Short mmCIF file of C-alpha atoms and ligand atoms in Angstrom, two decimals:
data_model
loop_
_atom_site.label_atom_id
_atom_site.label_comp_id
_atom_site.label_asym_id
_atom_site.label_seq_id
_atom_site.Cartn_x
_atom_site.Cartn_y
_atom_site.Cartn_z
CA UNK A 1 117.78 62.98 91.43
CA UNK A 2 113.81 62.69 91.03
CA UNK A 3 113.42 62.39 87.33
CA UNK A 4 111.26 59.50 87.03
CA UNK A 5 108.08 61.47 86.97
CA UNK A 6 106.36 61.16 83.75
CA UNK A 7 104.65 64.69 84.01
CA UNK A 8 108.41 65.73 84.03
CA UNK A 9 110.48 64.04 81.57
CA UNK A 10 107.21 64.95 79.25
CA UNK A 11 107.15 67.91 79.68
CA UNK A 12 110.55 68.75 80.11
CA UNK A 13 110.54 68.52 76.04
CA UNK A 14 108.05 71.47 75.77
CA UNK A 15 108.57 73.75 78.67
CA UNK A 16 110.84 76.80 78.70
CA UNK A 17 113.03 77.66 82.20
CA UNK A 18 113.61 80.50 83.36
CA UNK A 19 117.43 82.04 83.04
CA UNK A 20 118.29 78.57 81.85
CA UNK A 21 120.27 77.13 78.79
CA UNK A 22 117.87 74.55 77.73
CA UNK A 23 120.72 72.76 76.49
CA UNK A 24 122.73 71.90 79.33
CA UNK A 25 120.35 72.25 82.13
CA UNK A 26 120.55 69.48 84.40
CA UNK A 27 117.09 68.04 84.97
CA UNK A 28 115.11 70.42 87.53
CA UNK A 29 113.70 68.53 90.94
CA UNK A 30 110.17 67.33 90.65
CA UNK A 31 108.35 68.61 93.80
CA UNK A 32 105.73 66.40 94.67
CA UNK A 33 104.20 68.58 98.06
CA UNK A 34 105.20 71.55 99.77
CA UNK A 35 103.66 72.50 103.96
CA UNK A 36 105.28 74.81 106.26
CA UNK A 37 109.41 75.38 105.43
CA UNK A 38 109.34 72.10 103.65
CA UNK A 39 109.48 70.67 100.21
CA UNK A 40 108.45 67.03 99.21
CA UNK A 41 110.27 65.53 96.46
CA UNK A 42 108.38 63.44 93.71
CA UNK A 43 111.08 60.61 94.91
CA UNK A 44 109.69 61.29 98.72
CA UNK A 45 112.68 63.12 99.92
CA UNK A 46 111.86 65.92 101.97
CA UNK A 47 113.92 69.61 102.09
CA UNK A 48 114.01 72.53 103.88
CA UNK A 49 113.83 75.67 101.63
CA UNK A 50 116.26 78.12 102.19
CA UNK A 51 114.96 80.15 99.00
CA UNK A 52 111.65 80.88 100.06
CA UNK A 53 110.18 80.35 96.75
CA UNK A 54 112.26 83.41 95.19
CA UNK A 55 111.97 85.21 98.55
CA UNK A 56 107.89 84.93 98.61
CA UNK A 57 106.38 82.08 100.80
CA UNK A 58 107.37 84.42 104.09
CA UNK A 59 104.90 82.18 106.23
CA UNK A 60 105.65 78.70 104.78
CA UNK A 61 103.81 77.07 101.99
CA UNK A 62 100.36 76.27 102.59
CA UNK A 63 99.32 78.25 105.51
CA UNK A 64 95.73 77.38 106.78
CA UNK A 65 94.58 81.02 107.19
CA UNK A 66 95.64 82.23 103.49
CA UNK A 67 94.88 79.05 102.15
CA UNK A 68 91.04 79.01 103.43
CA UNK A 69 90.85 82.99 102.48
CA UNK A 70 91.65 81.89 98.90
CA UNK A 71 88.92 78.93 99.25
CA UNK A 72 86.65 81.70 100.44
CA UNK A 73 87.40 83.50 97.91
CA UNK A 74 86.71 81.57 94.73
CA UNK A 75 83.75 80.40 95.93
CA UNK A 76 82.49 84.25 95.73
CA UNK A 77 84.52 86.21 93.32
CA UNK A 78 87.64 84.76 91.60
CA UNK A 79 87.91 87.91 89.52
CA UNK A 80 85.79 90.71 88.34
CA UNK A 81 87.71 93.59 85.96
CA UNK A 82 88.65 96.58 88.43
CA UNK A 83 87.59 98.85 85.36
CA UNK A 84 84.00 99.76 86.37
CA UNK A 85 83.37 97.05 88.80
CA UNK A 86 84.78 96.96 92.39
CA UNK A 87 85.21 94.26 94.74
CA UNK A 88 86.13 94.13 98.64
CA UNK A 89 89.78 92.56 98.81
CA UNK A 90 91.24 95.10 96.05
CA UNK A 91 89.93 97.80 98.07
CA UNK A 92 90.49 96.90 101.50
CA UNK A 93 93.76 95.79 100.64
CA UNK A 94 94.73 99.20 99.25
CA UNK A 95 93.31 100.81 102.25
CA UNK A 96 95.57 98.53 104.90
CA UNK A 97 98.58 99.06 102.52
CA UNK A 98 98.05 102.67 102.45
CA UNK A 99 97.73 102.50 106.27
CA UNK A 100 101.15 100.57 106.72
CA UNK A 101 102.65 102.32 104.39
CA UNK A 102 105.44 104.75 106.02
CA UNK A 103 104.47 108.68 105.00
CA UNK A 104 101.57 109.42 102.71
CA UNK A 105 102.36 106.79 100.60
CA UNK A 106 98.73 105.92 99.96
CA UNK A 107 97.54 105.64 96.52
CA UNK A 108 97.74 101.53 94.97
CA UNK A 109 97.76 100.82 91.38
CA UNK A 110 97.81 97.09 91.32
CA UNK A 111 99.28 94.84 88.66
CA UNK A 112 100.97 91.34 88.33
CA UNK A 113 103.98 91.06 88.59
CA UNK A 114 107.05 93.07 90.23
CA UNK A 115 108.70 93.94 86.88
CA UNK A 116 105.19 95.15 85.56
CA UNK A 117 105.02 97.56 88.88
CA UNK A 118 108.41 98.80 88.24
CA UNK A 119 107.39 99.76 84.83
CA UNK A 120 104.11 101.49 86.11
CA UNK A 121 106.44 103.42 88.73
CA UNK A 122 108.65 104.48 85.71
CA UNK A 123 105.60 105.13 83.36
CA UNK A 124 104.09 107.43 86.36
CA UNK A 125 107.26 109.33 87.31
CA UNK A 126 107.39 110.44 83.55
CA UNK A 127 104.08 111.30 83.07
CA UNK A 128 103.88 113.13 86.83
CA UNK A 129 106.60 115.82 85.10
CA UNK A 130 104.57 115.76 81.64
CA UNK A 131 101.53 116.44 83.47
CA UNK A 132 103.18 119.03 84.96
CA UNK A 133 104.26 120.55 81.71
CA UNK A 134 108.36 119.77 81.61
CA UNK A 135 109.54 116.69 79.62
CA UNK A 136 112.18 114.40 81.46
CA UNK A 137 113.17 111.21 79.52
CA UNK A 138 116.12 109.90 82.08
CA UNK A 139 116.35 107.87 84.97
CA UNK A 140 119.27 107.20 87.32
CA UNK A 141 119.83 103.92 89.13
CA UNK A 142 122.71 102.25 91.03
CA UNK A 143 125.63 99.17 89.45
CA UNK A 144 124.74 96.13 91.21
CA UNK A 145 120.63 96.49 90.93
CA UNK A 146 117.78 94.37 89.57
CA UNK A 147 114.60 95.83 88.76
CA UNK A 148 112.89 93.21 86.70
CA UNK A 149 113.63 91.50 83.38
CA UNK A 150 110.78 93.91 81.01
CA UNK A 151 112.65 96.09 78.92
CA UNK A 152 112.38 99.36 80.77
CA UNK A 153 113.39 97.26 83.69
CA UNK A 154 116.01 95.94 82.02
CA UNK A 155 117.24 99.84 81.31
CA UNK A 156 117.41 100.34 84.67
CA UNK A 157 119.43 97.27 85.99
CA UNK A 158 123.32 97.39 86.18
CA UNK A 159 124.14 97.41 82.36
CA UNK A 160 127.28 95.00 82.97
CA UNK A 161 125.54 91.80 84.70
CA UNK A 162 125.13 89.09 82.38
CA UNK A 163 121.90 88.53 82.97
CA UNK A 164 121.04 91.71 80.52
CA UNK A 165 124.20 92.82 79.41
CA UNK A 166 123.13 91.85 76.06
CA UNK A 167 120.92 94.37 75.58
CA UNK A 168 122.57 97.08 75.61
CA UNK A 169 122.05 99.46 73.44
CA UNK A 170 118.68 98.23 72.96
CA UNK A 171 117.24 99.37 75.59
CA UNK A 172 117.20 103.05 76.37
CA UNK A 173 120.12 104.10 77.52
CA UNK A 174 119.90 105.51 81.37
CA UNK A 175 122.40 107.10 84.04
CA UNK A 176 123.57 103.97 85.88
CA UNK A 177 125.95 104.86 88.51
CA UNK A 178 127.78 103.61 91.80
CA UNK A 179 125.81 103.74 95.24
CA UNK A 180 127.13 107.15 96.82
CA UNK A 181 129.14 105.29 99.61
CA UNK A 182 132.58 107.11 99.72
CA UNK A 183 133.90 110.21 98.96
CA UNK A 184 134.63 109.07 95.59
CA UNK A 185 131.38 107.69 94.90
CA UNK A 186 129.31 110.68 96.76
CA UNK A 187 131.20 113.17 94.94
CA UNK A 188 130.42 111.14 91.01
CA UNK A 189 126.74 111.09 91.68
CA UNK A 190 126.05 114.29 93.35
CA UNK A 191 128.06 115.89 90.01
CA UNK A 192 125.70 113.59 87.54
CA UNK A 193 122.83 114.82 89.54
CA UNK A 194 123.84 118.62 88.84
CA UNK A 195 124.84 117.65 85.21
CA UNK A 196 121.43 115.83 84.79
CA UNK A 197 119.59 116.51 87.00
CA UNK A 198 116.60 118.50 85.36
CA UNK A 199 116.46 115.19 82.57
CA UNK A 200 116.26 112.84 85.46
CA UNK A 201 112.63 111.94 86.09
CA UNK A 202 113.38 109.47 89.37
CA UNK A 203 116.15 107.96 90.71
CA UNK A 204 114.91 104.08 91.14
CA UNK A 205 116.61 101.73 93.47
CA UNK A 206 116.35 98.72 96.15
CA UNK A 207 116.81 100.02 99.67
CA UNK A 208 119.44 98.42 101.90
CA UNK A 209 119.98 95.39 99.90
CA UNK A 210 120.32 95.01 96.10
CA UNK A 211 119.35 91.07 95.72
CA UNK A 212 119.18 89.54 92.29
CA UNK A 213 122.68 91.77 91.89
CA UNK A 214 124.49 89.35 94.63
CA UNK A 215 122.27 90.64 97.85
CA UNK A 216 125.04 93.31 98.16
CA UNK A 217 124.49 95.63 101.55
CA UNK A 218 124.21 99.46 101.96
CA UNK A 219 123.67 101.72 104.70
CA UNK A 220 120.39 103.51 106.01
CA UNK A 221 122.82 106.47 105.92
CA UNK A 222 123.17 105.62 101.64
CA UNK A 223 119.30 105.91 101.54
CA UNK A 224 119.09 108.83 103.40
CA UNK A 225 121.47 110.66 101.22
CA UNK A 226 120.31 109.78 98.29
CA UNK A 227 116.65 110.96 99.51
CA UNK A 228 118.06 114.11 99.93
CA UNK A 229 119.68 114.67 97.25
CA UNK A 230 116.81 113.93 95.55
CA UNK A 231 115.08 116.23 97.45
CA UNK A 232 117.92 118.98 96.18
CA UNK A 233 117.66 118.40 92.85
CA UNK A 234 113.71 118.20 92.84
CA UNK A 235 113.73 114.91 91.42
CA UNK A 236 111.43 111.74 92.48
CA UNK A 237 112.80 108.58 94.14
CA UNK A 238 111.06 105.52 93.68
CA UNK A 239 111.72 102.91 95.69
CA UNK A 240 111.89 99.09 94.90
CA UNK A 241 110.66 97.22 97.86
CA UNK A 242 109.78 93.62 95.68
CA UNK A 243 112.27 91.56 97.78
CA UNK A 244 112.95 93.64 100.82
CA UNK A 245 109.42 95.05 101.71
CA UNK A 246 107.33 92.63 104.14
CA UNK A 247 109.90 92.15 107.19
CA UNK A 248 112.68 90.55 105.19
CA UNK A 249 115.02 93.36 106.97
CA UNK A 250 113.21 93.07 110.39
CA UNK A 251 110.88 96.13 109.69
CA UNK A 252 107.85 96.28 107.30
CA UNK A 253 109.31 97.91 105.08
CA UNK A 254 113.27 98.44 104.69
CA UNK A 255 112.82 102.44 104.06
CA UNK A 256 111.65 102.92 107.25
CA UNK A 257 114.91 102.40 108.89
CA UNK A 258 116.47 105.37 107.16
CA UNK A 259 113.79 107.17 108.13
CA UNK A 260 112.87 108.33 104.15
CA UNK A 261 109.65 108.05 102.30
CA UNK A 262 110.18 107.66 98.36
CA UNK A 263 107.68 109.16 96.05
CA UNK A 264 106.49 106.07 94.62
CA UNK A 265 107.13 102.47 96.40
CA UNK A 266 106.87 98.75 94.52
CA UNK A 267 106.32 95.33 96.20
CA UNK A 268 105.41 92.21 95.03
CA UNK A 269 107.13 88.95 96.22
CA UNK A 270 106.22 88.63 99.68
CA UNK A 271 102.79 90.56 98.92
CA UNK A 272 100.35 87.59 98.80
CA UNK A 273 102.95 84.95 101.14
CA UNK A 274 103.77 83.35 98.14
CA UNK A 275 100.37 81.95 96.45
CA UNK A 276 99.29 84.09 93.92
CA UNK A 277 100.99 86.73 91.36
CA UNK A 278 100.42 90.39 92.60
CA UNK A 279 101.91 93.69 92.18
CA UNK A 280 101.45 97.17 93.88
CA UNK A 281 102.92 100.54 92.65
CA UNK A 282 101.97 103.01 95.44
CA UNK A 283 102.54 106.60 95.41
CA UNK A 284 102.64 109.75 97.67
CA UNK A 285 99.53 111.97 97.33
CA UNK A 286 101.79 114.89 95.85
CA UNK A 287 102.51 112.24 92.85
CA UNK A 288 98.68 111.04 92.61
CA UNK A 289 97.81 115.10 92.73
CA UNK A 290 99.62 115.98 89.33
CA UNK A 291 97.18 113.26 87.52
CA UNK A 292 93.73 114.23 89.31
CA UNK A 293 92.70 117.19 87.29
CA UNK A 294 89.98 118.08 84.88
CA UNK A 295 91.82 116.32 82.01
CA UNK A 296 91.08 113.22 80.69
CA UNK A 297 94.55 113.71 79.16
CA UNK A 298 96.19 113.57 82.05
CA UNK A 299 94.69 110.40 83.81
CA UNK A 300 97.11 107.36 83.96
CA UNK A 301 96.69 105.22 80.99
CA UNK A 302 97.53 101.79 82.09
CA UNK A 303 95.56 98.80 83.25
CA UNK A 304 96.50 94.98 83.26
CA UNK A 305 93.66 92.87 82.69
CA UNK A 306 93.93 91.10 86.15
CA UNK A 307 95.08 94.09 88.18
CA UNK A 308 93.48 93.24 91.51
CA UNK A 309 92.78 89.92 90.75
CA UNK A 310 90.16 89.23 93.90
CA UNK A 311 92.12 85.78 95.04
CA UNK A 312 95.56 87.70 94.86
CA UNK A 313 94.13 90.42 96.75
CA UNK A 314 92.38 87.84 99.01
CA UNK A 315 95.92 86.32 99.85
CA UNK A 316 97.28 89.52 100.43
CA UNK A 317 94.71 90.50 102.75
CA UNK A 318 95.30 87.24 104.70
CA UNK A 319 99.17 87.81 104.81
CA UNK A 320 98.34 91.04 106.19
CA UNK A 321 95.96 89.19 109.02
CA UNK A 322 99.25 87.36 109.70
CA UNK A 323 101.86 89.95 110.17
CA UNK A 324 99.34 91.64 112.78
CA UNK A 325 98.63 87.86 114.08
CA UNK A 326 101.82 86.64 114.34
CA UNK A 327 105.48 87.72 115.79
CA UNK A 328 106.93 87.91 112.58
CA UNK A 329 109.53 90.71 112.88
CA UNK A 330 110.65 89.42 116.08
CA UNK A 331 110.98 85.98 114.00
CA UNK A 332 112.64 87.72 111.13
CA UNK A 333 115.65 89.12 114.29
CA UNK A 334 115.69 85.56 115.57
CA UNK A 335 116.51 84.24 112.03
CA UNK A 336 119.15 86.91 112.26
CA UNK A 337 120.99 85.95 115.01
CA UNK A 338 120.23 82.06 114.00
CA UNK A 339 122.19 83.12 110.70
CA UNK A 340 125.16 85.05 112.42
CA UNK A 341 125.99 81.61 114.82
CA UNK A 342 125.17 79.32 111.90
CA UNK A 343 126.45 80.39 109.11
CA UNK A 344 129.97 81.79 111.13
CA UNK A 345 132.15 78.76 110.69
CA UNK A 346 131.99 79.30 106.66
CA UNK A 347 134.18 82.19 107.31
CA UNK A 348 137.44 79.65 107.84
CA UNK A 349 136.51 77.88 104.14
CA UNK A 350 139.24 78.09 101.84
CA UNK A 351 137.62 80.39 98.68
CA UNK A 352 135.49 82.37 101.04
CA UNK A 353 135.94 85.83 101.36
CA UNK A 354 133.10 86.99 102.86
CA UNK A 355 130.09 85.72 105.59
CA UNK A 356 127.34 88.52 105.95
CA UNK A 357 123.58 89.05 107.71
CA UNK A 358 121.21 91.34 107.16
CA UNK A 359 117.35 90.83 108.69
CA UNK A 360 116.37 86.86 107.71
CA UNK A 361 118.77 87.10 104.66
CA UNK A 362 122.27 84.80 105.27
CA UNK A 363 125.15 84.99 102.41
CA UNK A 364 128.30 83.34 101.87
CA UNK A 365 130.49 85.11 99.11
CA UNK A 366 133.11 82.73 97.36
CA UNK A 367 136.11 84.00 96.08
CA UNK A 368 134.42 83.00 92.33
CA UNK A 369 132.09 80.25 90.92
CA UNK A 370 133.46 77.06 90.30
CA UNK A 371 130.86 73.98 89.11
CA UNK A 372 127.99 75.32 90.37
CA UNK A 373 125.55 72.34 89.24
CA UNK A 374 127.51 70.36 91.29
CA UNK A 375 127.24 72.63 94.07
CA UNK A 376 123.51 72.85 93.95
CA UNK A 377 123.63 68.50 93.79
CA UNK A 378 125.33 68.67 97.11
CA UNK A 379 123.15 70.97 99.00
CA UNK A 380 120.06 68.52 97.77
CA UNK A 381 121.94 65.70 99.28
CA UNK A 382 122.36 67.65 102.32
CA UNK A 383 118.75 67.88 102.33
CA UNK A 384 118.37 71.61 101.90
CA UNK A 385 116.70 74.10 98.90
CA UNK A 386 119.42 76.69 98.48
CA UNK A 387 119.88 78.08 94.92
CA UNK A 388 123.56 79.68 94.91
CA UNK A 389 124.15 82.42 91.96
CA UNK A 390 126.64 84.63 90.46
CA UNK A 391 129.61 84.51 93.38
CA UNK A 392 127.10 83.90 96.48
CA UNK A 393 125.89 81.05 98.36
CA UNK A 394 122.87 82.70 100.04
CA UNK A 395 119.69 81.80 101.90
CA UNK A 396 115.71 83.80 102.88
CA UNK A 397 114.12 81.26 104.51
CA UNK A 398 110.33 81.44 105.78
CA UNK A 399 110.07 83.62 108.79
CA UNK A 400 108.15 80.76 110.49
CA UNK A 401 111.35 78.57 110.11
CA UNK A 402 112.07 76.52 113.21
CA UNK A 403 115.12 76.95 115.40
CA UNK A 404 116.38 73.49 114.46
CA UNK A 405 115.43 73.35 111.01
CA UNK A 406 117.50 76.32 110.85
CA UNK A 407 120.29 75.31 112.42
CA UNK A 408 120.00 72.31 109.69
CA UNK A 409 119.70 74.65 106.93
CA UNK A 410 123.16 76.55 107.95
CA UNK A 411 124.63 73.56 108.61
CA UNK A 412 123.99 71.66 105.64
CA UNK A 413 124.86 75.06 103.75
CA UNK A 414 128.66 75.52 105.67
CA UNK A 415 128.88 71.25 105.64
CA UNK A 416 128.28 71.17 102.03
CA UNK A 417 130.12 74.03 101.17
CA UNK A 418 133.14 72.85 102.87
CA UNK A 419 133.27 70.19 100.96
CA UNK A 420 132.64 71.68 97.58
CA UNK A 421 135.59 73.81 98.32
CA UNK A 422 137.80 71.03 98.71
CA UNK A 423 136.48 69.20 95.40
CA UNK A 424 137.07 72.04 93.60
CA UNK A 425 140.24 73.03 95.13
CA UNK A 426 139.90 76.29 96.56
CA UNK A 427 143.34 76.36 99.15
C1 PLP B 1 112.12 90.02 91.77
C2 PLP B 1 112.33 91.47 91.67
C3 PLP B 1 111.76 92.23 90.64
C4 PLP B 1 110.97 91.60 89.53
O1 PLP B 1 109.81 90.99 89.96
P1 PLP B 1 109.09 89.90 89.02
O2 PLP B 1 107.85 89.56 89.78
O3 PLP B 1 110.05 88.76 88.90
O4 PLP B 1 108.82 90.56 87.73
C5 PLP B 1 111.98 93.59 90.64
N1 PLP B 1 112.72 94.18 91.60
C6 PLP B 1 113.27 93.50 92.59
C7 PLP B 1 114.05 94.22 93.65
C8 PLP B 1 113.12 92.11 92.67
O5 PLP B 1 113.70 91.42 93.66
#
């Protein structure tokens, strides 16, 4: 591998990695360049990302119409504070998100970072009842979702994934329950909803696909239900759209094919095509209403220092430009059927049980985990970025992803799969 950068093997000795035992980590892969769906290795190698960047850089790395936007940008206004002062980008881009936005979602409270918006969602649901004079302290989410890694996040995530399990009982303690997908299910959370139901502030959860959690599938019909019940029970939903919100499930935004509006929204990864770090937490005018009164009280108390941070915002604005520019939902249906031909042979791989598609995301599900460093080494030498996790071999590439460099991504991903599965001896 490309270790022989000196920036690297320095540094290596003082950074920190995310999710990562320090102690056994395998060196990570210097990346010397990245342009369009492909990385350049210190060592000169080139990939094709199948990750996206953590499912952000939707219209390839270094695109010339965000990246002269942000040139623009700092050349004017890299930041001014949003508390007092106003600038263009912040505000146009709330207006354009409030104008794609399905419903009268239209009020944007900006932050950083997707687990900070999913904390201002929770913050506002609470204080919306507060302000309204009743006190509810709970939240209900769904086994098998990922809202962030801050500790209220953390609450909210499933409570038996390792990635958090260890905090339990540190974090407050919430109603985490199955998806209502069968009569079983259905039955166990309409029952916690009449048992709770006045205690539950929102219900938060990631439409149509839960990601970090394995991207695991659910119906529109799910969503709906869950909206209603919602509805029933006069309780908010708040909807996490950080990974599946820009196309990723072939519309804007993946609510919108259930045909529900939540009360409060969050996106973040594919917000600013994957150049700069920006958050939104948007909410339906009913929400906004119970905070615009006559006391000061009752106003929102929160705001990060570099909430609309003008070269995020610029960014944002110019991945906007692009998804009214360019094709890219029709690209996202393309990658679709790209994935269903490509990544079909994996289903005859001994220690695969299962091949599924949903928008531009492609997963192959192993029967369980066997050397996974070793299966990450192969896909390199295959000449692909695809970061397998937990039981799944999965890949989001760029929407802007060639036909033939995706039919090299799935078949580096079902060639070197294949052979892991031998190696390890899966029969
Ligand atoms: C990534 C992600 C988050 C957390 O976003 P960060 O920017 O990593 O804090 C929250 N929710 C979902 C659904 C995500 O995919």
């Amino acid at each position: 591998m490309s270790n022989d950068a000196p920036w690297l093997s320095q540094g290596l000795k003082h950074i920190w990695l995310p999710y990562t035992q320090m102690k056994t980590v395998p060196a990570p892969i210097g990346v010397r360049s990245a342009s369009g769906v492909h990385l350049t290795l210190e060592d000169g190698r080139r990939l094709i990302d199948g990750v996206s960047s953590w499912w952000t850089t939707v219209h390839g790395y270094c695109h010339p119409h965000i990246e002269a936007a942000v040139k623009a940008q700092i050349e004017t206004i890299p930041h001014v504070m949003l508390g007092g002062l106003a600038h263009e980008q912040a505000y146009r881009l709330a207006t354009r998100l409030a104008a794609m936005c399905p419903g009268d979602l239209s009020r944007v409270f900006y932050s950083e970072s997707g687990s900070v918006s999913v904390e201002i969602a929770m913050k506002m649901a609470t204080q919306y009842w507060l302000n309204k004079g009743t006190r509810r302290t709970r939240f209900l989410s769904f086994k098998g979702g990922y809202h962030g890694d801050t500790f209220m996040t953390m609450s909210v995530c499933d409570p038996e994934e390792g990635m958090h399990s260890l905090f339990t009982g540190v974090v407050p303690d919430q109603l985490v329950v199955d998806l209502p997908q069968d009569e079983a299910s259905i039955k166990s959370f309409e029952d916690t909803l009449t048992r709770y139901g006045h205690e539950i502030a929102a219900v938060v959860m990631e439409p149509l696909v839960q990601g970090a959690g394995g991207m695991v599938f659910h119906s529109a019909d799910t969503l709906a239900r869950i909206r209603k019940a919602c509805d029933a029970h006069n309780i908010l939903l708040i909807l996490d759209e950080i990974f599946v919100g820009f196309g990723r499930l072939g519309t804007m935004f993946a609510c919108e094919q259930a045909g529900v509006v939540p009360d409060i929204m969050t996106l973040s990864k594919a917000l600013t095509g994957g150049t700069l770090p920006l958050a939104a937490t948007i909410a339906r005018e009913h929400v906004f209403d119970a905070f615009y009164t006559d006391d000061p009280g009752q106003a929102l108390m929160h705001g990060p220092t570099y909430m609309g941070n003008a070269l995020a915002c610029a960014a944002a604005n110019a991945s906007l430009d692009l998804f009214e520019s360019e094709p890219r939902l029709e690209q996202v249906s393309a990658i679709g059927r790209g994935l269903e031909t490509g990544l079909a042979p994996a289903r005859d791989i001994p220690g695969v049980v299962d091949v599924r598609v949903r928008g531009a995301i492609g997963v192959i599900q192993v029967e369980e985990m066997r050397e996974l460093d070793d299966l990450k080494r192969r896909f390199v030498e295959a000449g692909v970025w695809v970061r397998p996790f937990r039981d799944i071999i999965y890949t989001t590439p760029p929407y802007v992803i060639s036909k033939d460099d995706l039919a090299a991504l799935t078949s580096a991903m079902v060639e070197a799969t294949h052979a892991w599965s031998k190696d390890v001896g899966f029969a």
